XYZ file of C-alpha atoms in Angstrom:
563
model
C -59.231 16.684 10.249
C -56.315 14.324 10.229
C -54.047 14.155 13.204
C -50.438 13.095 12.647
C -49.709 9.559 11.600
C -48.367 7.635 14.532
C -46.791 4.768 12.570
C -47.834 2.587 15.505
C -46.474 5.406 17.693
C -42.915 4.124 17.308
C -40.654 6.864 18.556
C -37.315 7.538 16.978
C -34.620 5.276 18.335
C -32.502 8.223 19.432
C -35.258 9.388 21.779
C -34.052 7.337 24.700
C -34.180 9.557 27.761
C -31.101 9.769 30.029
C -33.018 8.720 33.146
C -31.145 7.933 36.350
C -31.854 6.755 39.885
C -33.479 10.051 40.893
C -36.001 9.804 38.076
C -36.877 6.197 38.932
C -37.241 7.156 42.599
C -39.845 9.760 41.630
C -41.680 7.111 39.597
C -41.607 4.675 42.512
C -42.963 7.293 44.932
C -45.801 8.084 42.544
C -46.826 4.430 42.178
C -46.690 3.984 45.963
C -48.999 6.978 46.452
C -51.413 5.630 43.827
C -51.723 2.311 45.650
C -51.990 4.102 48.999
C -54.982 6.068 47.731
C -56.571 2.797 46.614
C -56.171 1.236 50.051
C -57.455 4.388 51.777
C -60.521 4.561 49.515
C -61.339 0.917 50.212
C -62.497 1.846 53.721
C -65.342 3.940 52.312
C -66.708 1.192 50.052
C -69.632 -0.403 51.872
C -72.361 -0.440 49.204
C -72.582 -0.712 45.434
C -73.360 3.017 45.288
C -70.077 3.650 47.101
C -68.148 1.422 44.682
C -69.691 2.661 41.428
C -70.564 6.310 42.224
C -68.576 7.181 45.374
C -71.838 7.243 47.319
C -72.728 10.498 45.508
C -70.710 12.292 48.169
C -67.856 14.202 46.491
C -67.508 18.017 46.322
C -67.618 19.801 42.984
C -63.961 20.799 42.899
C -62.889 17.157 43.281
C -65.265 15.869 40.619
C -64.425 18.818 38.352
C -60.695 18.082 38.395
C -61.364 14.353 37.962
C -63.632 15.179 35.013
C -60.869 16.984 33.139
C -58.151 14.547 34.208
C -60.162 11.591 32.911
C -60.148 13.294 29.513
C -56.494 14.334 29.636
C -55.026 10.992 28.610
C -51.500 10.923 27.275
C -52.822 9.968 23.849
C -54.242 13.491 23.826
C -51.046 15.033 25.192
C -48.783 13.387 22.624
C -51.381 13.526 19.858
C -52.258 17.194 20.223
C -48.588 18.190 20.482
C -48.015 16.211 17.287
C -51.082 17.842 15.752
C -49.571 21.246 16.502
C -46.198 20.307 15.028
C -47.922 19.320 11.790
C -50.864 21.743 11.541
C -49.987 24.582 13.904
C -52.612 26.629 15.726
C -55.552 24.693 14.233
C -55.196 22.575 17.382
C -57.119 25.186 19.379
C -60.360 24.103 17.672
C -60.355 20.785 19.555
C -60.585 22.789 22.792
C -62.400 26.085 22.311
C -65.063 24.921 19.864
C -64.661 21.147 20.195
C -65.058 20.955 23.976
C -66.184 24.085 25.857
C -69.698 24.568 24.365
C -70.532 20.876 24.864
C -69.192 20.847 28.445
C -71.338 23.887 29.247
C -74.385 22.260 27.635
C -73.809 19.153 29.763
C -73.667 21.213 32.955
C -76.545 23.593 32.304
C -78.999 21.434 30.341
C -78.294 17.720 30.720
C -77.030 17.285 34.280
C -80.417 18.210 35.843
C -81.901 15.282 33.886
C -79.056 12.890 34.678
C -78.721 13.749 38.360
C -82.392 14.488 39.022
C -83.459 11.069 37.736
C -80.895 9.369 40.054
C -79.618 7.133 37.267
C -76.355 5.288 37.853
C -75.231 5.458 34.236
C -75.913 7.140 30.895
C -77.514 3.999 29.353
C -79.924 3.794 32.285
C -81.292 7.170 31.191
C -82.338 5.556 27.909
C -84.198 2.866 29.858
C -86.301 5.535 31.534
C -86.886 7.615 28.411
C -87.340 4.797 25.876
C -87.378 1.044 26.608
C -85.226 -1.937 27.568
C -84.081 -2.522 23.982
C -82.574 0.946 23.648
C -81.056 0.488 27.096
C -79.536 -2.923 26.364
C -78.112 -1.895 22.985
C -76.585 1.291 24.386
C -75.086 -0.632 27.338
C -73.460 -3.212 25.065
C -72.121 -0.574 22.670
C -70.722 1.543 25.499
C -69.070 -1.403 27.276
C -67.452 -2.469 24.015
C -66.220 1.046 23.238
C -64.862 1.559 26.763
C -62.659 -1.522 26.492
C -61.412 -0.488 23.051
C -60.504 2.997 24.285
C -58.846 1.661 27.455
C -56.758 -0.565 25.197
C -55.651 2.447 23.167
C -54.301 4.082 26.321
C -52.491 0.910 27.349
C -50.891 0.428 23.958
C -49.824 4.059 23.663
C -48.289 3.868 27.131
C -46.368 0.721 26.228
C -44.867 2.265 23.101
C -43.831 5.455 24.859
C -42.342 3.676 27.873
C -40.419 1.302 25.614
C -38.969 4.195 23.640
C -38.226 6.488 26.550
C -37.238 4.105 29.335
C -36.282 0.946 27.478
C -38.956 -1.277 29.040
C -40.369 -3.980 26.719
C -43.905 -3.292 25.534
C -45.446 -6.240 27.308
C -43.836 -5.215 30.611
C -45.232 -1.687 30.339
C -48.702 -3.035 29.482
C -48.720 -5.475 32.390
C -47.311 -3.020 34.954
C -49.690 -0.173 34.045
C -52.681 -2.514 33.795
C -51.840 -4.054 37.176
C -51.669 -0.696 38.946
C -54.938 0.541 37.430
C -56.559 -2.777 38.308
C -55.271 -2.615 41.873
C -56.514 0.836 42.800
C -59.901 0.553 41.053
C -60.575 -2.924 42.457
C -59.638 -1.737 45.941
C -61.453 1.567 46.144
C -63.839 1.683 43.189
C -64.702 5.046 41.679
C -63.508 7.025 44.719
C -60.011 5.623 44.255
C -60.085 6.426 40.541
C -61.320 9.973 41.155
C -58.861 10.861 43.916
C -56.031 9.460 41.818
C -57.267 11.505 38.862
C -57.062 14.671 40.976
C -53.468 13.769 41.867
C -52.737 12.921 38.237
C -54.072 16.287 37.080
C -51.416 18.134 39.068
C -48.697 15.656 38.103
C -49.544 16.180 34.431
C -49.316 19.969 34.874
C -45.966 19.565 36.632
C -44.767 17.547 33.651
C -45.919 19.932 30.911
C -45.206 23.372 32.378
C -41.368 23.010 32.451
C -41.417 21.798 28.829
C -43.439 24.849 27.761
C -41.357 27.367 29.719
C -37.971 26.018 28.634
C -39.190 25.525 25.069
C -40.322 29.137 24.755
C -37.048 30.320 26.278
C -35.117 28.364 23.664
C -36.913 30.005 20.717
C -36.922 33.558 22.086
C -40.414 33.687 23.610
C -43.756 33.731 21.839
C -42.659 36.455 19.432
C -39.574 34.536 18.401
C -41.635 31.371 17.992
C -44.237 32.967 15.719
C -41.546 34.702 13.622
C -39.705 31.426 13.031
C -42.883 29.511 12.170
C -44.192 32.220 9.847
C -40.893 32.184 7.974
C -40.779 28.397 7.602
C -44.443 27.320 7.517
C -46.362 30.371 6.312
C -48.664 32.875 7.998
C -51.589 30.465 8.420
C -49.553 28.149 10.675
C -50.056 30.383 13.716
C -53.700 31.300 13.041
C -56.846 29.376 13.873
C -58.958 30.116 10.791
C -56.480 30.949 8.046
C -57.033 28.789 4.963
C -60.305 27.273 6.214
C -62.643 29.111 3.837
C -65.115 26.990 1.882
C -63.365 25.859 -1.294
C -59.921 26.423 0.206
C -57.321 23.698 0.398
C -55.448 22.992 3.627
C -53.665 20.013 5.206
C -56.585 19.409 7.564
C -58.906 18.502 4.714
C -61.713 20.552 6.307
C -63.213 24.014 6.064
C -64.743 26.210 8.753
C -68.207 24.709 8.240
C -66.921 21.170 8.692
C -65.033 22.278 11.782
C -68.109 23.920 13.313
C -70.608 21.173 12.465
C -68.459 18.046 12.472
C -66.192 18.838 15.399
C -67.933 21.669 17.239
C -71.400 20.121 17.276
C -71.741 16.446 16.374
C -68.497 14.873 17.641
C -68.034 17.296 20.517
C -71.553 17.115 21.914
C -71.658 13.384 21.253
C -68.530 12.849 23.334
C -68.962 15.260 26.219
C -72.678 14.790 26.898
C -73.082 11.009 26.568
C -69.652 9.518 27.295
C -70.172 7.871 30.678
C -66.439 7.889 31.402
C -66.880 11.659 31.846
C -70.489 11.885 33.061
C -69.794 9.328 35.810
C -67.578 11.870 37.554
C -70.427 14.395 37.648
C -72.895 11.764 38.893
C -70.621 11.094 41.871
C -71.029 14.682 43.107
C -72.736 15.230 46.445
C -75.777 17.129 45.126
C -77.363 18.474 41.948
C -75.597 21.831 42.158
C -72.206 20.113 42.495
C -73.103 17.777 39.636
C -73.923 20.714 37.380
C -70.755 22.558 38.335
C -68.513 19.538 37.671
C -68.145 20.007 33.874
C -68.317 23.786 34.268
C -65.376 23.836 36.667
C -63.522 21.477 34.337
C -64.128 23.834 31.403
C -61.767 26.498 32.766
C -58.580 24.399 32.868
C -59.665 22.842 29.556
C -59.530 26.296 27.934
C -55.867 26.757 28.854
C -54.535 23.188 28.652
C -54.351 23.642 24.884
C -51.325 25.907 25.385
C -49.515 23.193 27.354
C -49.913 20.668 24.526
C -49.783 23.025 21.534
C -46.685 25.062 22.367
C -44.331 22.034 22.599
C -45.450 20.964 19.126
C -44.890 24.466 17.746
C -41.465 24.701 19.399
C -40.382 21.365 17.920
C -41.509 22.526 14.474
C -39.568 25.768 14.909
C -36.209 24.420 16.104
C -35.885 21.282 13.959
C -35.971 21.931 10.190
C -38.538 19.693 8.535
C -39.694 18.252 11.878
C -41.981 15.292 11.247
C -40.626 14.617 7.773
C -38.110 11.995 6.683
C -35.285 14.497 6.368
C -35.472 15.380 10.096
C -35.444 11.805 11.392
C -38.371 12.577 13.693
C -42.077 11.889 13.493
C -44.645 14.505 14.504
C -45.539 12.520 17.609
C -41.920 12.854 18.785
C -42.485 16.509 19.719
C -42.857 16.193 23.495
C -40.361 13.306 23.929
C -37.819 15.247 21.849
C -38.166 18.340 24.043
C -38.016 16.203 27.184
C -34.710 14.793 25.971
C -33.279 18.158 24.925
C -34.482 20.462 27.700
C -35.151 18.679 30.987
C -32.544 17.880 33.658
C -32.752 14.731 35.761
C -35.374 15.029 38.490
C -37.516 17.274 36.339
C -37.223 14.554 33.699
C -38.553 12.030 36.209
C -41.537 14.270 36.915
C -42.225 14.592 33.172
C -42.112 10.823 32.618
C -44.326 10.352 35.675
C -46.750 12.883 34.212
C -47.027 10.917 30.979
C -47.638 7.694 32.888
C -50.199 9.462 35.079
C -52.043 10.712 32.004
C -52.218 7.259 30.455
C -53.414 5.730 33.700
C -56.065 8.422 34.179
C -57.468 7.784 30.715
C -57.491 4.034 31.189
C -58.954 4.208 34.704
C -61.818 6.426 33.522
C -62.824 3.895 30.894
C -62.388 0.845 33.132
C -64.384 2.358 36.017
C -67.217 3.354 33.671
C -67.102 -0.100 32.046
C -67.498 -1.952 35.357
C -70.429 0.271 36.323
C -72.322 -0.200 33.060
C -71.614 -3.926 32.793
C -72.589 -4.618 36.405
C -75.664 -2.388 36.753
C -77.000 -2.134 33.210
C -76.263 -5.616 31.856
C -75.609 -8.134 34.627
C -77.968 -6.898 37.360
C -80.689 -5.859 34.923
C -80.800 -8.831 32.540
C -78.687 -11.722 33.871
C -78.670 -12.086 37.681
C -81.474 -9.989 39.159
C -82.415 -9.192 42.723
C -79.311 -10.351 44.580
C -78.060 -8.665 47.740
C -76.051 -5.460 47.334
C -72.773 -7.072 48.414
C -72.990 -9.521 45.524
C -72.902 -6.683 42.986
C -69.919 -5.054 44.716
C -68.033 -8.367 44.466
C -69.127 -8.812 40.861
C -68.031 -5.221 40.108
C -64.536 -6.050 41.332
C -64.507 -9.260 39.292
C -65.628 -7.569 36.090
C -62.950 -4.921 36.654
C -60.367 -7.703 36.401
C -62.040 -8.947 33.229
C -62.142 -5.422 31.804
C -58.442 -4.800 32.409
C -57.515 -8.166 30.882
C -59.699 -7.383 27.864
C -58.008 -3.987 27.584
C -54.660 -5.751 27.329
C -56.075 -7.637 24.348
C -57.459 -4.526 22.686
C -54.114 -2.801 23.276
C -52.651 -5.139 20.694
C -55.659 -4.550 18.439
C -54.865 -0.833 18.569
C -51.369 -1.605 17.309
C -52.826 -2.481 13.903
C -53.920 1.153 13.382
C -51.326 3.612 12.120
C -52.994 6.667 13.677
C -54.224 6.292 17.238
C -55.855 9.709 17.471
C -57.768 9.039 14.269
C -58.696 5.634 15.681
C -60.146 7.280 18.788
C -62.128 9.780 16.748
C -63.457 6.894 14.641
C -64.688 5.130 17.780
C -66.383 8.332 18.957
C -68.192 8.730 15.625
C -69.412 5.109 15.827
C -70.501 4.964 19.463
C -70.947 8.429 20.974
C -72.636 10.320 18.162
C -75.573 7.877 17.665
C -76.206 7.885 21.421
C -76.158 11.675 21.422
C -78.794 11.945 18.708
C -81.066 9.562 20.616
C -80.613 11.649 23.753
C -81.138 14.982 22.073
C -84.258 13.936 20.148
C -85.706 12.162 23.169
C -84.994 15.087 25.445
C -86.487 17.808 23.246
C -89.321 15.948 21.478
C -92.074 14.458 23.609
C -93.504 12.617 20.621
C -90.389 10.405 20.297
C -91.731 6.919 20.994
C -90.201 4.157 23.105
C -89.366 2.105 20.024
C -87.593 4.993 18.298
C -84.682 4.937 20.761
C -83.496 1.460 19.768
C -83.929 1.952 16.027
C -82.374 5.429 16.045
C -79.331 4.173 17.949
C -78.923 1.187 15.650
C -79.394 3.239 12.472
C -76.924 5.920 13.587
C -74.251 3.369 14.491
C -74.646 1.383 11.275
C -74.730 4.518 9.082
C -71.513 5.880 10.620
C -69.758 2.533 10.120
C -70.984 2.193 6.528
C -69.794 5.682 5.688
C -66.321 5.004 7.106
C -65.672 1.424 6.014
C -67.528 1.420 2.685
C -67.962 4.931 1.302
C -64.620 6.311 2.540
C -62.305 3.305 2.678
C -63.402 2.033 -0.729
C -63.091 5.475 -2.271
C -66.725 5.824 -3.354
C -66.534 9.456 -2.227
C -63.208 11.269 -2.039
C -62.608 12.549 1.490
C -59.141 14.120 1.975
C -58.210 12.530 5.315
C -59.134 9.988 7.979
C -60.102 12.775 10.339
C -62.254 14.404 7.673
C -63.918 11.020 7.150
C -64.605 10.822 10.881
C -66.367 14.179 10.779
C -68.464 13.069 7.833
C -69.247 9.735 9.550
C -70.378 11.631 12.624
C -72.684 13.874 10.609
C -74.068 10.885 8.661
C -74.672 8.933 11.885
C -76.413 11.902 13.478
C -78.696 12.555 10.504
C -79.522 8.854 9.996
C -80.367 8.362 13.665
C -82.554 11.460 13.779
C -84.444 10.593 10.586
C -85.119 7.014 11.711
C -86.307 8.202 15.127
C -88.777 10.615 13.531
C -90.114 8.002 11.096
C -90.481 5.285 13.757
C -92.129 7.736 16.162
C -94.724 8.702 13.573
C -95.801 5.063 13.233
C -95.651 4.024 16.927
C -97.258 5.303 20.093
C -95.491 7.849 22.284
C -94.940 7.161 25.960
C -97.619 8.563 28.309
C -96.892 12.094 29.472
C -96.748 11.034 33.133
C -93.823 8.702 32.344
C -91.804 11.542 30.824
C -91.579 13.800 33.873
C -87.978 14.822 34.403
C -86.912 13.128 31.166
C -88.038 15.662 28.539
C -87.129 19.338 28.407
C -89.881 21.445 29.950
C -90.878 18.787 32.488
C -89.622 18.354 36.027
C -89.173 15.604 38.581
C -88.696 15.821 42.365
C -84.936 15.345 41.984
C -84.629 18.295 39.598
C -86.158 20.692 42.111
C -83.530 19.968 44.755
C -82.699 23.271 46.516
C -79.042 24.362 46.591
C -77.061 23.205 49.607
C -75.744 25.756 52.072
C -73.223 27.946 50.277
C -74.094 26.691 46.798
C -76.380 29.665 46.203
C -73.400 32.092 46.275
C -73.197 34.128 43.072
C -69.805 32.728 42.058
C -71.163 29.171 42.231
C -74.160 29.735 40.014
C -73.992 27.271 37.085
C -75.256 29.815 34.528
C -72.510 32.291 35.425
C -69.803 29.613 35.343
C -71.065 28.205 32.054
C -71.490 31.402 30.090
C -68.263 32.739 31.557
C -66.412 29.732 30.095
C -68.027 30.239 26.661
C -67.114 33.935 26.580
C -63.560 33.227 27.738
C -63.062 30.526 25.090
C -64.392 32.856 22.388
C -62.067 35.632 23.578
C -59.091 33.278 23.349
C -59.683 33.027 19.603
C -58.977 36.738 19.082
C -55.136 36.578 19.135
C -55.216 33.586 16.752
C -57.588 35.096 14.220
C -55.156 37.406 12.444
């Protein structure tokens, strides 16, 4: 499924926002609060557990909001609004089938294994289930991917700020990188998480006025759908129209590809093994809070799609040929265009602040997960072992500086790709999907041997890359779009990893059963039997109820978009 071409995310020259002193004052206040949170969080950092996992002390509602905020980067906000302007209501699939089931699976099935084993990172789980080679390879791949993704957020921020506020790209990169570096270095994960909670509400404050005023301009939802049906056809405002097998649509995918490629492989690969998300759940104060973290996050995730989809639909409705050469706008101009047309000063400052907050949340999530994995899983495990705890806190701060500087470099690497959302999905198919298959096979098949983890991860990663760079890019097989190629790469990586794991396991010895307690489905460990804390046994806090409630609600949301 191809998201709109960003053309290096260069916004139309006329999209220069009429910001004034009030708007810049709001920006300044926001940045001051961000740094204040960093300084306040510094007081709580006494051990490496405090720095990397907030001392496992945070309540579920804090970690839940941080979980969703870490995902809600501005690349998603701009990209999904652009997606909606080009493809219409198909955007809902990235949320209701491409996120909710996997988030629920993480909370109900995988968090007891993650939290109960007391691991500090996702790669460390592979060390316990398989061996050091699977652990080392997964740590290196994750650290590399985290820096690449952080760079995407930095570059996207620079382009948007240059277009909207007139700042040079390098200034925007340096300023945003410096602020993220400051508050993570000061307060570690706690600073990142508390800022992400703040950023969540700032992002909502930015998007809600755009949605409300946009709908008012087109005559409400009825007026919007009438205009789009007349100009783009009936399928533009439906979720499944034109996705039958054998049908042709701009997405280059049918319902089966959507369900398997997006709904299962890419979605589960991202949400269940991406440490930038899982880290927030691991910082919760107990197992129950850890389980509820992604489940709480699932509810706002269900409805956020309306805040990013409606602006794209409004732009497509009010500007003839929006996104084409005759309109003078690109698809990714949807939200900036509406900001320019609809928002008064003051509200405009909040909207710009919301975009900056979203970029910083996405970058901070990747940088904080990078410093944890590099420090604990690479440096402390294989390079400098057995030093005092304070040494690893200091090294964590140092590697944060290195990570941010590297992100600045990868920000310019991202500029060589014409479609940033496609670029992100490509990275997920390369790095998240192979790790997911290793997890899922290892978790549900006791016979999976220690050696199979390394070879399955390597095979899945290589197969996904070969499919994308050789089979797709060289035209050996005709795949209609970059996004369609990403879905195919994900499926190929998953199948290759699973097949190699099975073959290797059949020719090597499995780990002893006593070493698999709490690591394979059907077994338990002392940490997994942790009783609920006082109040956590209330019916409305039960993970099963929260999880299945989110699934049912997401499925119900499809009903108005199915006809």
